[in-house]
Amino acid sequence: MLELKKIYKSYQTGNFKQQALKNVSIEFRKNEFVAILGASGSGKTTLLNIIGGLDRYDSGDLIINNNSTKKFKAIDWDRYRNNCIGFIFQNYNLIPHITILDNIEMGMTLSGVNSKTRKRKAKEALKKVGLLEHAHKKPNQLSGGQMQRVAIARALVNDPEIILADEPTGALDTKTSIQIMDLIQSIAKDKLVIMVTHNPDLAHEYATRIIEFKDGEKLSDSNPVTKEEKDTSSLKIRKTAMSFLTALKLSFNNIKTKKGRTLITAFASSIGIIGIGLILSLSNGFKIEVDKFEKNSLSQAPIIISTQAMNMSEEMMESIDNGDNLEKYPKEEKVYVQDDIVETMLHTNVLSDSYLEYLKKLDKSLLSGVSYQNMIGFNIINHNSDGYHLVTNSSYWTLLPTNPNDKEEGIVESNYDILAGEIDENLPGLILQVDNKNQIYQSTLDALGLKGDSITFDEILKQELKVVLNDDYYIQYQDAFVPNQDLESLYHNPNSISLKVQAIIRGKEDKEVITNGSGLAYTNRLTEMIIAKNKDSKIVKAQQEKNYNILTNQPFDDSVTSNNTKEFILGYLGADTIPSMIYLYPKDFDSKKEITTYLDQYNEDKTEQEMIEYTDMAAMISSLSGNIMDAITVVLVAFSSISLVVSSIMIAIITYISVLERIKEIGILRALGARKKDIKRVFNAETFIIGLTSGFLGIILAYLLTIPTNHIIENLSGLANVAKLNIVHAIILVIINVILTMIGGAIPSRIASKKDPVEALRTE
Ligand code: ADP
Ligand code: MG
């Protein structure tokens, strides 16, 4: 059944060629106990390794069950070892980090025998060698003789036809040697046992045939096979393959033996994950905060449609000529005028009547407030114990938005507390806003004609100002108009409109971000009354006729940004002009989208000049902050990624060290029939475990670190629980980490799988 035909094997070391086997031919019977004797270095081990398929012959042929092995591929040899051969080594060669039972099962595990059968067979084999009660011990908890018995059990368990034993008693004392020999003899009954030994006494006592070797040649054969004995049975070999699960178990057990190192490795390589995890959780959290802010507060910030719209779009920014098309250090003796950046970015909106009509058709329920602002100038006089004063800073006052929906809360009610008085949009009046400390500016106080450090609400509500009409205020002198200086008589003029502070308001506590501040606002009714009375005043009529500024007697500017245009002055004087600013206060985030869509629709069929552009401050703020956040995140993640790469390299080194440590195990596994692929799997499994461990460790630590991080952020900014680790990010990071560590371990795993099994077994 097994025949060596002129097997030749030599080893090349440097220039020296060592002939280990010189055309050896031997035939073996299906069932016999062959002892091979010979001096050290005579080629006995080489012979066994070749018979066992661990080593390849240079020439000749090995015939197994009448099949030549000349055309055997690596995989065939692996299967052959797994199915047909049981190895017993002088130094036992047990895998140290798994139990005895697992060691015995390994061959069957490699050939995919199910766990139950494995356990049963392994226990049977252990029973045969008398070690059943030691099943769950690790090899180093046994004596030499016991270990050799385990090795015999392992060789037997897969029921191979050939048992190869290389000096099985070489490391044992005489008494134990005899026990082992008895054991081997008992299993030799129905198998071919080829045993190498130094001990001629043992050989003669137990073997049925003795072959002597010398210098790589067969010297004698006590019982050669005769022609009549030849059999014709053929070879049947099962497949072998290690499942990834087995590889995992093997590596897991190995890793368990070096917990400390594995943990430190995992921790070190998790630092990248921690960094990225923290950064992502922070940027994720900030995004949520910004979103919230946008939804709660910014969504109520108005959409502004003004005669001049600031266009901050990217194309606009790019189109600004920053002199790029000019030569640097020009040679010509010329001076160039820079483009006006502001004017380039400004879009002049012509707010026509038809546009105002279009706006009127906007669904009112989307709005919580509107204001159509004219740049109207007020002729206002206040009165106190010092006398009468012209209010000069009324251009800083704002127009109180009106609530377009009677039944619902408007922008004012929802954002401000009314501290005193009552807002009545239908009356001309002032609304005084105080800040969160009930403070106002001195200039506001002066405008109201009040004095002191603290003024009661009552005093403020009682204070009466007067709006003087144009025809009383401007005295015509020939072609020019000059203001009337007699403030007292103007104040008491019955035409003058009485103006009082209707209400004192303060931003609500939770709306501080957009409402904090102070100042005066006036009702739309005031503007309407003034326009109604002033639009036909003499000065307005005169200004409509003249093409110069009637107040200053100066020509108008032609710059669109100037306050010195006919349009502006007419508006200022209270002619019935088209509003120059329109504020639309969206009810909420969703309405805002609808409003902007509606405004965009107007522009669809318009030329560039006809287009009406609006300014969405909130969107600008949030897109700006969003972009900055994204950029910062990308940069920080990129930096942390470097540590991921570093940790991959570290894993590669650690895996390589592990490969070096486990070379012996690689040899054992190969002897048991493991394929190169399986070896690769064992180490890939190891890096998989480390990658997974470090990934999870990183995520857990990153998660824990968000707690103090949130504390710090809360102390600095008052925002609670900003850093939030997104579960999807966490999973992706763990996967990336596993992939990276496996890439890091791939090269060492390949090196491991390429190890020559014979050399691997030889290493200590
Ligand atoms: P034995 O087992 O009979 O002591 P071996 O079969 O181990 O002898 O070795 C036979 C000869 O081949 C020895 O001279 C040994 O030095 C040589 N040899 C064995 N393996 C190698 C190897 N991998 N490289 C170089 N020489 C080797
Ligand atoms: Mg030897």
Short mmCIF file of N, CA, C and O and ligand atoms in Angstrom, two decimals, residues 40-41 43-46 90 166-167 196 198, ligand 2:
data_model
loop_
_atom_site.label_atom_id
_atom_site.label_comp_id
_atom_site.label_asym_id
_atom_site.label_seq_id
_atom_site.Cartn_x
_atom_site.Cartn_y
_atom_site.Cartn_z
N SER A 40 22.47 9.17 14.06
CA SER A 40 21.94 10.52 13.88
C SER A 40 22.47 11.10 12.57
O SER A 40 23.64 10.94 12.25
N GLY A 41 21.58 11.74 11.82
CA GLY A 41 21.98 12.34 10.55
C GLY A 41 21.93 11.38 9.39
O GLY A 41 22.32 11.72 8.27
N GLY A 43 19.29 10.27 7.95
CA GLY A 43 18.17 10.57 7.03
C GLY A 43 16.85 10.00 7.47
O GLY A 43 15.88 9.99 6.71
N LYS A 44 16.74 9.54 8.72
CA LYS A 44 15.51 8.88 9.19
C LYS A 44 14.32 9.86 9.25
O LYS A 44 13.23 9.57 8.76
N THR A 45 14.58 11.00 9.86
CA THR A 45 13.50 11.98 9.97
C THR A 45 13.06 12.45 8.59
O THR A 45 11.87 12.59 8.30
N THR A 46 14.06 12.69 7.74
CA THR A 46 13.74 13.09 6.37
C THR A 46 12.82 12.07 5.71
O THR A 46 11.83 12.42 5.07
N GLN A 90 9.02 13.19 18.76
CA GLN A 90 9.82 13.02 19.98
C GLN A 90 9.45 14.04 21.04
O GLN A 90 9.31 13.73 22.21
N ASP A 166 8.45 9.58 15.23
CA ASP A 166 9.87 9.95 15.14
C ASP A 166 10.46 9.97 16.55
O ASP A 166 10.25 10.93 17.28
N GLU A 167 11.20 8.90 16.88
CA GLU A 167 11.81 8.76 18.20
C GLU A 167 10.82 9.10 19.31
O GLU A 167 11.07 10.01 20.12
N VAL A 196 10.81 5.60 14.01
CA VAL A 196 12.25 5.84 14.02
C VAL A 196 12.71 5.74 15.47
O VAL A 196 12.04 6.25 16.37
N HIS A 198 16.36 5.27 18.22
CA HIS A 198 17.79 5.14 18.47
C HIS A 198 18.09 3.84 19.17
O HIS A 198 19.23 3.42 19.26
MG MG B 2 15.82 12.69 13.32
#
